[in-house]
Coordinates of N, CA, C and O in Angstrom, one line a residue:
A28 N -5.8 -9.1 9.6 CA -5.2 -8.2 8.6 C -3.7 -8.6 8.5 O -3.1 -9.1 9.5
D29 N -3.1 -8.3 7.4 CA -1.7 -8.7 7.1 C -0.8 -7.7 7.8 O -0.9 -6.5 7.5
P30 N 0.0 -8.1 8.7 CA 0.9 -7.2 9.4 C 1.9 -6.4 8.5 O 2.1 -5.2 8.8
F31 N 2.3 -7.0 7.4 CA 3.1 -6.3 6.5 C 2.4 -5.1 5.9 O 2.9 -4.0 5.8
Q32 N 1.1 -5.4 5.5 CA 0.3 -4.3 4.9 C 0.0 -3.2 5.9 O 0.1 -2.0 5.5
I33 N -0.2 -3.5 7.1 CA -0.5 -2.5 8.2 C 0.8 -1.7 8.3 O 0.7 -0.4 8.3
D34 N 1.9 -2.3 8.5 CA 3.2 -1.5 8.7 C 3.5 -0.7 7.4 O 3.8 0.5 7.6
H35 N 3.2 -1.2 6.3 CA 3.5 -0.5 5.0 C 2.6 0.8 5.0 O 3.1 1.9 4.7
S36 N 1.3 0.6 5.3 CA 0.4 1.8 5.3 C 0.7 2.8 6.3 O 0.7 4.0 6.0
I37 N 1.1 2.4 7.5 CA 1.5 3.4 8.5 C 2.8 4.1 8.1 O 2.9 5.3 8.2
N38 N 3.7 3.4 7.5 CA 5.0 4.0 7.1 C 4.7 5.0 5.9 O 5.3 6.1 5.9
V39 N 3.9 4.6 5.0 CA 3.6 5.5 3.9 C 2.9 6.8 4.4 O 3.2 7.9 4.0
A40 N 2.0 6.6 5.4 CA 1.3 7.8 6.0 C 2.3 8.7 6.7 O 2.3 9.9 6.5
A41 N 3.2 8.1 7.5 CA 4.2 8.9 8.2 C 5.1 9.7 7.2 O 5.4 10.8 7.4
E42 N 5.6 8.9 6.2 CA 6.5 9.6 5.2 C 5.8 10.6 4.4 O 6.4 11.7 4.1
S43 N 4.5 10.4 4.1 CA 3.8 11.5 3.4 C 3.6 12.7 4.2 O 3.8 13.8 3.7
I44 N 3.3 12.5 5.5 CA 3.1 13.7 6.3 C 4.4 14.4 6.5 O 4.4 15.7 6.5
A45 N 5.5 13.7 6.7 CA 6.8 14.3 6.8 C 7.1 15.1 5.6 O 7.6 16.3 5.7
L46 N 6.9 14.6 4.4 CA 7.1 15.4 3.2 C 6.2 16.6 3.1 O 6.7 17.7 2.7
A47 N 5.0 16.4 3.5 CA 4.0 17.5 3.4 C 4.5 18.7 4.3 O 4.2 19.9 4.0
F48 N 5.1 18.4 5.5 CA 5.6 19.5 6.3 C 6.8 20.2 5.6 O 6.9 21.4 5.9
Q49 N 7.5 19.5 4.8 CA 8.7 20.2 4.2 C 8.3 21.0 3.0 O 9.0 21.9 2.6
I50 N 7.1 20.8 2.4 CA 6.8 21.5 1.1 C 6.4 22.9 1.3 O 6.9 23.7 0.5
P51 N 5.6 23.4 2.1 CA 4.7 22.9 3.1 C 3.3 22.7 2.5 O 2.9 23.5 1.6
V52 N 2.5 21.9 3.1 CA 1.1 21.7 2.7 C 0.3 22.1 3.9 O 0.7 21.8 5.1
S53 N -0.9 22.8 3.7 CA -1.7 23.3 4.7 C -2.2 22.2 5.6 O -2.3 21.0 5.2
G54 N -2.7 22.5 6.8 CA -3.2 21.6 7.8 C -4.3 20.6 7.3 O -4.2 19.4 7.4
Q55 N -5.3 21.2 6.7 CA -6.4 20.4 6.2 C -6.0 19.4 5.1 O -6.3 18.3 5.1
R56 N -5.2 20.0 4.1 CA -4.7 19.1 3.0 C -3.8 18.1 3.6 O -3.7 16.9 3.1
R57 N -3.0 18.4 4.6 CA -2.0 17.4 5.2 C -2.8 16.3 5.9 O -2.4 15.2 5.8
T58 N -3.9 16.7 6.5 CA -4.8 15.7 7.1 C -5.4 14.7 6.1 O -5.4 13.5 6.2
E59 N -5.9 15.3 5.0 CA -6.4 14.5 3.9 C -5.4 13.6 3.3 O -5.6 12.4 3.0
L60 N -4.2 14.1 3.1 CA -3.1 13.4 2.6 C -2.7 12.2 3.5 O -2.5 11.1 3.1
G61 N -2.6 12.5 4.8 CA -2.3 11.5 5.8 C -3.3 10.4 5.8 O -2.9 9.2 5.8
L62 N -4.6 10.7 5.8 CA -5.6 9.7 5.8 C -5.6 8.9 4.5 O -5.7 7.7 4.5
G63 N -5.4 9.6 3.4 CA -5.3 8.9 2.1 C -4.1 7.9 2.1 O -4.2 6.8 1.6
A64 N -3.0 8.4 2.6 CA -1.8 7.5 2.6 C -2.0 6.3 3.5 O -1.6 5.2 3.2
L65 N -2.7 6.5 4.6 CA -3.0 5.4 5.5 C -3.9 4.4 4.8 O -3.7 3.2 5.0
L66 N -4.8 4.9 4.0 CA -5.8 4.0 3.3 C -5.4 3.7 1.8 O -6.2 3.1 1.1
H67 N -4.2 4.1 1.4 CA -3.8 4.0 0.0 C -4.0 2.6 -0.6 O -4.3 2.5 -1.8
D68 N -3.7 1.6 0.2 CA -3.8 0.2 -0.3 C -5.1 -0.5 0.1 O -5.1 -1.7 0.1
I69 N -6.1 0.3 0.5 CA -7.4 -0.4 0.9 C -7.9 -1.3 -0.1 O -8.6 -2.3 0.2
G70 N -7.6 -1.1 -1.4 CA -8.1 -2.0 -2.5 C -7.5 -3.4 -2.4 O -8.0 -4.3 -3.0
M71 N -6.4 -3.5 -1.6 CA -5.8 -4.8 -1.5 C -6.7 -5.8 -0.7 O -6.4 -7.0 -0.7
V72 N -7.7 -5.3 -0.1 CA -8.7 -6.2 0.6 C -9.4 -7.1 -0.4 O -9.9 -8.2 -0.1
F73 N -9.3 -6.7 -1.7 CA -9.9 -7.5 -2.8 C -8.9 -8.5 -3.4 O -9.2 -9.2 -4.4
V74 N -7.7 -8.5 -2.9 CA -6.7 -9.4 -3.4 C -6.5 -10.5 -2.3 O -6.3 -10.1 -1.1
S75 N -6.4 -11.7 -2.7 CA -6.3 -12.8 -1.7 C -4.9 -12.7 -1.0 O -4.0 -12.2 -1.6
S76 N -4.9 -13.1 0.3 CA -3.7 -13.0 1.0 C -2.6 -13.9 0.4 O -1.4 -13.6 0.5
Q77 N -3.0 -15.0 -0.2 CA -2.1 -15.9 -0.9 C -1.4 -15.2 -2.1 O -0.2 -15.3 -2.3
T78 N -2.2 -14.4 -2.8 CA -1.7 -13.7 -4.0 C -0.7 -12.6 -3.5 O 0.4 -12.4 -4.0
A79 N -1.2 -11.9 -2.5 CA -0.4 -10.7 -1.9 C 1.0 -11.2 -1.4 O 2.0 -10.5 -1.5
A80 N 1.0 -12.4 -0.8 CA 2.3 -12.9 -0.2 C 3.0 -13.9 -1.1 O 4.1 -14.3 -0.7
K81 N 2.5 -14.1 -2.3 CA 3.1 -15.1 -3.2 C 4.6 -14.7 -3.6 O 4.8 -13.5 -4.0
E82 N 5.5 -15.6 -3.5 CA 6.8 -15.4 -3.9 C 6.9 -15.9 -5.4 O 6.3 -16.8 -5.7
G83 N 7.7 -15.2 -6.2 CA 7.9 -15.7 -7.6 C 6.9 -15.0 -8.5 O 6.2 -14.0 -8.1
T84 N 6.7 -15.5 -9.7 CA 5.9 -14.9 -10.7 C 4.4 -15.1 -10.4 O 4.0 -16.2 -10.1
L85 N 3.7 -14.1 -10.7 CA 2.2 -14.1 -10.5 C 1.6 -14.6 -11.8 O 2.2 -14.3 -12.9
T86 N 0.5 -15.2 -11.7 CA -0.3 -15.6 -12.9 C -0.9 -14.3 -13.5 O -0.9 -13.3 -12.8
V87 N -1.4 -14.4 -14.7 CA -2.0 -13.2 -15.3 C -3.2 -12.8 -14.5 O -3.4 -11.6 -14.2
A88 N -4.0 -13.7 -14.0 CA -5.2 -13.4 -13.2 C -4.8 -12.7 -11.8 O -5.4 -11.7 -11.4
E89 N -3.7 -13.2 -11.2 CA -3.2 -12.6 -10.0 C -2.7 -11.2 -10.2 O -3.0 -10.3 -9.4
M90 N -1.9 -11.1 -11.3 CA -1.4 -9.7 -11.6 C -2.5 -8.8 -11.9 O -2.5 -7.6 -11.5
S91 N -3.5 -9.2 -12.6 CA -4.7 -8.4 -13.0 C -5.4 -7.9 -11.7 O -5.8 -6.7 -11.6
R92 N -5.5 -8.8 -10.7 CA -6.2 -8.4 -9.5 C -5.4 -7.3 -8.7 O -5.9 -6.4 -8.2
I93 N -4.1 -7.6 -8.7 CA -3.2 -6.6 -8.0 C -3.2 -5.2 -8.7 O -3.3 -4.2 -8.1
L94 N -3.2 -5.3 -10.0 CA -3.3 -4.0 -10.8 C -4.6 -3.3 -10.6 O -4.7 -2.1 -10.8
A95 N -5.6 -4.0 -10.3 CA -7.0 -3.4 -10.1 C -7.1 -2.8 -8.7 O -8.1 -2.0 -8.5
H96 N -6.2 -3.1 -7.8 CA -6.5 -2.6 -6.4 C -6.6 -1.1 -6.2 O -7.4 -0.7 -5.4
P97 N -5.9 -0.2 -7.0 CA -6.2 1.2 -6.9 C -7.6 1.6 -7.2 O -8.3 2.4 -6.5
R98 N -8.1 1.1 -8.3 CA -9.5 1.4 -8.7 C -10.5 0.8 -7.7 O -11.5 1.5 -7.4
L99 N -10.3 -0.4 -7.3 CA -11.2 -1.0 -6.3 C -11.2 -0.3 -5.0 O -12.2 -0.1 -4.4
G100 N -10.0 0.2 -4.5 CA -9.9 0.9 -3.3 C -10.6 2.3 -3.4 O -11.3 2.7 -2.5
Y101 N -10.4 2.9 -4.6 CA -11.1 4.2 -4.8 C -12.6 4.0 -4.8 O -13.3 4.8 -4.1
A102 N -13.1 3.0 -5.4 CA -14.5 2.8 -5.5 C -15.1 2.5 -4.1 O -16.1 3.0 -3.7
L103 N -14.3 1.7 -3.3 CA -14.7 1.5 -1.9 C -14.8 2.7 -1.1 O -15.8 3.0 -0.4
L104 N -13.8 3.6 -1.2 CA -13.7 4.8 -0.5 C -14.8 5.8 -1.0 O -15.4 6.6 -0.1
Q105 N -15.1 5.8 -2.2 CA -16.2 6.7 -2.8 C -17.6 6.4 -2.2 O -18.3 7.2 -1.9
I106 N -17.8 5.1 -2.0 CA -19.2 4.7 -1.5 C -19.2 4.7 0.1 O -20.3 4.8 0.6
S107 N -18.0 4.7 0.7 CA -18.0 4.7 2.2 C -17.6 5.9 2.9 O -17.5 6.0 4.1
S108 N -17.2 7.0 2.1 CA -16.7 8.2 2.8 C -17.3 9.4 2.2 O -17.9 9.4 1.1
S109 N -17.2 10.5 2.9 CA -17.7 11.8 2.5 C -16.9 12.3 1.3 O -15.7 12.1 1.2
S110 N -17.6 13.2 0.5 CA -16.8 13.8 -0.6 C -15.8 14.8 -0.1 O -15.0 15.3 -0.8
V111 N -15.9 15.1 1.2 CA -14.9 16.0 1.9 C -13.5 15.4 1.7 O -12.5 16.1 1.6
W112 N -13.4 14.1 1.6 CA -12.1 13.4 1.5 C -11.7 13.1 0.1 O -11.1 12.1 -0.2
F113 N -11.9 14.1 -0.8 CA -11.5 14.0 -2.2 C -10.1 13.6 -2.4 O -9.8 12.6 -3.1
I114 N -9.2 14.2 -1.7 CA -7.7 13.9 -1.9 C -7.5 12.5 -1.3 O -6.7 11.8 -2.0
S115 N -8.0 12.2 -0.2 CA -7.8 10.9 0.4 C -8.2 9.8 -0.6 O -7.5 8.8 -0.8
N116 N -9.3 9.9 -1.2 CA -9.8 8.9 -2.1 C -8.9 8.8 -3.4 O -8.6 7.8 -3.9
H117 N -8.4 10.0 -3.8 CA -7.5 10.0 -5.0 C -6.1 9.5 -4.7 O -5.5 9.0 -5.6
V118 N -5.7 9.5 -3.4 CA -4.4 8.9 -3.1 C -4.6 7.4 -3.3 O -3.7 6.7 -3.9
A119 N -5.7 6.8 -2.9 CA -5.9 5.3 -3.2 C -5.9 5.0 -4.7 O -5.4 4.0 -5.1
L120 N -6.5 5.9 -5.5 CA -6.6 5.7 -6.9 C -5.2 5.9 -7.6 O -4.9 5.1 -8.5
Q121 N -4.5 6.9 -7.2 CA -3.3 7.3 -8.0 C -2.0 7.0 -7.4 O -0.9 7.4 -8.0
H122 N -1.9 6.2 -6.4 CA -0.6 6.0 -5.7 C 0.4 5.2 -6.5 O 1.6 5.2 -6.2
H123 N 0.0 4.6 -7.6 CA 0.9 3.8 -8.5 C 1.1 4.6 -9.8 O 1.7 4.0 -10.7
E124 N 0.7 5.8 -9.9 CA 0.9 6.6 -11.2 C 2.4 7.1 -11.1 O 2.9 7.3 -10.1
L125 N 3.0 7.1 -12.3 CA 4.4 7.6 -12.4 C 4.5 8.8 -13.3 O 3.6 9.1 -14.2
Q126 N 5.5 9.6 -13.1 CA 5.7 10.8 -13.8 C 5.8 10.6 -15.4 O 5.3 11.4 -16.1
D127 N 6.3 9.5 -15.8 CA 6.4 9.2 -17.2 C 5.2 8.6 -17.9 O 5.3 8.2 -19.0
G128 N 4.1 8.4 -17.2 CA 2.9 7.8 -17.7 C 2.9 6.3 -17.7 O 2.0 5.7 -18.2
Q129 N 3.9 5.7 -17.2 CA 4.0 4.2 -17.2 C 3.3 3.6 -16.0 O 3.4 2.4 -15.8
G130 N 2.7 4.4 -15.1 CA 2.1 3.9 -13.9 C 0.7 3.3 -14.2 O 0.2 3.3 -15.4
Y131 N 0.0 3.0 -13.2 CA -1.4 2.4 -13.3 C -2.2 3.0 -12.2 O -1.7 3.4 -11.2
P132 N -3.5 3.1 -12.3 CA -4.3 2.4 -13.3 C -4.6 3.3 -14.6 O -5.1 2.9 -15.6
C133 N -4.3 4.6 -14.5 CA -4.7 5.5 -15.6 C -3.6 5.9 -16.5 O -3.8 6.6 -17.6
G134 N -2.3 5.6 -16.2 CA -1.2 6.0 -17.1 C -1.0 7.6 -17.1 O -0.7 8.1 -18.2
L135 N -1.2 8.2 -16.0 CA -1.1 9.7 -16.0 C 0.3 10.2 -16.1 O 1.2 9.5 -15.6
F136 N 0.5 11.3 -16.8 CA 1.8 11.9 -16.9 C 1.9 13.0 -15.8 O 0.9 13.7 -15.5
G137 N 3.1 13.2 -15.3 CA 3.3 14.3 -14.3 C 4.3 15.3 -14.8 O 4.9 15.1 -15.9
T138 N 4.5 16.3 -14.0 CA 5.5 17.3 -14.3 C 6.4 17.4 -13.1 O 6.2 18.2 -12.2
N139 N 7.4 16.5 -13.0 CA 8.3 16.4 -11.9 C 9.3 17.5 -11.9 O 10.3 17.5 -12.5
R140 N 9.0 18.5 -11.1 CA 9.9 19.6 -10.9 C 9.8 20.2 -9.5 O 8.7 20.1 -8.9
I141 N 10.8 20.8 -9.0 CA 10.8 21.4 -7.7 C 10.0 22.7 -7.6 O 9.2 22.8 -6.8
A142 N 10.3 23.6 -8.5 CA 9.6 24.9 -8.4 C 8.2 24.8 -8.8 O 7.8 24.2 -9.8
R143 N 7.3 25.3 -7.9 CA 5.9 25.2 -8.2 C 5.3 26.5 -7.7 O 5.7 27.2 -6.8
S144 N 4.2 26.9 -8.5 CA 3.5 28.2 -8.1 C 2.7 27.9 -6.8 O 2.5 26.8 -6.5
E145 N 2.3 29.0 -6.2 CA 1.5 28.9 -5.0 C 0.2 28.0 -5.3 O -0.2 27.2 -4.5
Q146 N -0.4 28.3 -6.4 CA -1.6 27.5 -6.8 C -1.3 26.1 -7.0 O -2.1 25.2 -6.5
E147 N -0.2 25.7 -7.6 CA 0.1 24.3 -7.8 C 0.4 23.6 -6.5 O 0.1 22.4 -6.4
M148 N 0.9 24.3 -5.5 CA 1.2 23.7 -4.2 C 0.0 23.1 -3.6 O 0.1 22.1 -2.8
F149 N -1.2 23.6 -3.9 CA -2.4 23.1 -3.2 C -3.3 22.4 -4.2 O -4.4 22.0 -3.9
D150 N -2.8 22.1 -5.4 CA -3.5 21.3 -6.4 C -3.6 19.9 -5.9 O -2.6 19.3 -5.5
P151 N -4.8 19.3 -5.8 CA -4.9 17.9 -5.3 C -4.0 16.9 -6.0 O -3.5 16.0 -5.3
E152 N -3.8 17.0 -7.3 CA -2.9 16.1 -8.0 C -1.5 16.2 -7.5 O -0.8 15.2 -7.3
R153 N -1.1 17.3 -7.2 CA 0.3 17.5 -6.6 C 0.4 16.9 -5.2 O 1.4 16.3 -4.9
I154 N -0.6 17.1 -4.4 CA -0.6 16.5 -3.1 C -0.6 15.0 -3.2 O 0.1 14.3 -2.4
V155 N -1.4 14.4 -4.1 CA -1.5 13.0 -4.3 C -0.1 12.5 -4.6 O 0.3 11.4 -4.2
Q156 N 0.7 13.2 -5.4 CA 2.0 12.8 -5.8 C 2.9 12.6 -4.6 O 3.8 11.7 -4.6
I157 N 2.7 13.3 -3.5 CA 3.5 13.1 -2.3 C 3.3 11.7 -1.8 O 4.3 11.0 -1.4
A158 N 2.1 11.2 -1.8 CA 1.8 9.9 -1.3 C 2.4 8.9 -2.2 O 3.0 7.8 -1.8
A159 N 2.4 9.1 -3.5 CA 3.0 8.2 -4.5 C 4.5 8.1 -4.3 O 5.1 7.0 -4.3
I160 N 5.2 9.2 -4.0 CA 6.6 9.2 -3.7 C 6.9 8.4 -2.4 O 7.8 7.6 -2.4
A161 N 6.1 8.7 -1.4 CA 6.3 7.9 -0.1 C 6.0 6.5 -0.3 O 6.8 5.6 0.2
A162 N 5.0 6.1 -1.1 CA 4.7 4.6 -1.3 C 5.8 4.0 -2.1 O 6.2 2.9 -1.8
T163 N 6.4 4.7 -3.0 CA 7.5 4.2 -3.8 C 8.7 4.0 -2.9 O 9.4 3.0 -2.9
F164 N 9.1 5.0 -2.1 CA 10.2 4.9 -1.2 C 10.0 3.7 -0.3 O 10.9 2.9 0.0
E165 N 8.8 3.6 0.3 CA 8.5 2.5 1.2 C 8.7 1.2 0.6 O 9.3 0.2 1.1
A166 N 8.2 1.0 -0.7 CA 8.3 -0.2 -1.4 C 9.8 -0.6 -1.7 O 10.2 -1.7 -1.6
L167 N 10.6 0.5 -2.1 CA 12.0 0.2 -2.4 C 12.8 -0.1 -1.2 O 13.8 -0.7 -1.3
S168 N 12.4 0.4 0.0 CA 13.2 0.2 1.2 C 12.8 -0.9 2.1 O 13.3 -1.0 3.2
T169 N 11.9 -1.7 1.7 CA 11.3 -2.8 2.5 C 11.4 -4.1 1.7 O 11.1 -4.1 0.6
D170 N 11.8 -5.1 2.4 CA 11.7 -6.5 1.8 C 10.3 -6.9 1.7 O 9.4 -6.7 2.6
R171 N 10.0 -7.3 0.4 CA 8.6 -7.8 0.1 C 8.6 -9.2 -0.4 O 9.7 -9.7 -0.8
P172 N 7.5 -9.8 -0.6 CA 7.5 -11.2 -1.0 C 8.2 -11.5 -2.3 O 9.0 -12.4 -2.5
R173 N 8.1 -10.6 -3.3 CA 8.7 -10.9 -4.6 C 10.0 -10.2 -4.8 O 10.7 -10.4 -5.8
C174 N 10.4 -9.4 -3.9 CA 11.8 -8.7 -4.0 C 12.3 -8.2 -2.7 O 11.5 -7.7 -1.9
A175 N 13.5 -8.2 -2.5 CA 14.2 -7.7 -1.3 C 14.6 -6.3 -1.6 O 14.9 -5.9 -2.8
A176 N 14.6 -5.5 -0.6 CA 15.1 -4.1 -0.7 C 16.6 -4.1 -0.9 O 17.3 -4.9 -0.4
P177 N 17.1 -3.1 -1.8 CA 18.6 -3.0 -1.9 C 19.2 -2.7 -0.5 O 18.6 -2.0 0.3
V178 N 20.3 -3.2 -0.3 CA 21.0 -3.0 1.0 C 21.1 -1.5 1.4 O 20.9 -1.1 2.5
A179 N 21.4 -0.7 0.4 CA 21.6 0.7 0.7 C 20.3 1.4 1.1 O 20.3 2.4 1.8
L180 N 19.1 0.8 0.8 CA 17.9 1.4 1.2 C 17.2 0.8 2.4 O 16.3 1.3 2.9
R181 N 17.8 -0.3 2.9 CA 17.3 -0.9 4.1 C 17.7 0.0 5.3 O 18.7 0.7 5.3
P182 N 16.8 0.0 6.4 CA 17.2 0.8 7.5 C 18.6 0.5 8.0 O 18.9 -0.7 8.2
W183 N 19.4 1.4 8.2 CA 20.8 1.3 8.7 C 21.7 0.4 7.8 O 22.7 -0.1 8.2
G184 N 21.2 0.2 6.5 CA 22.0 -0.6 5.6 C 22.1 -2.0 6.0 O 23.0 -2.7 5.6
C185 N 21.2 -2.6 6.7 CA 21.2 -3.9 7.2 C 21.0 -4.9 6.1 O 20.3 -4.7 5.1
A186 N 21.7 -6.0 6.2 CA 21.5 -7.1 5.2 C 20.1 -7.8 5.5 O 19.6 -7.7 6.5
A187 N 19.6 -8.4 4.4 CA 18.3 -9.1 4.6 C 18.4 -10.2 5.6 O 19.4 -10.9 5.8
S188 N 17.4 -10.4 6.4 CA 17.4 -11.4 7.5 C 16.8 -12.7 6.9 O 16.2 -12.8 6.0

């Protein structure tokens, strides 16, 4: 397994759980969120390690495969896990969705606001958004093959090594 991907998944899970404690999200939902965040990039098993680590511009075929990883991961989780893990499976599917509808794979629109009703706090889509925020933060704050993290977002403001 790719050490970068393992670290990334662990970090996204930890950040998701930390956010869930702040909101707060109930214990069972927090468990589902944590598991989903840990497995959010499971679809990357369908992307070659060469493509995942490639520096520079991806080909159309390589980019297409990367863009397919949320759907592929969701499908894998659907056939290999219990329906009890509904939120976990949806974290894999929706972790690249953006509030403005420009995300993938579904182009979902969100309602990014702080104030939420009690019912909305436990809505699975809202819980999935926590993992999307954590995954985005993790991607922005970590050096990756195609882009380095801005200095301000690196741990302790360290320069790239």
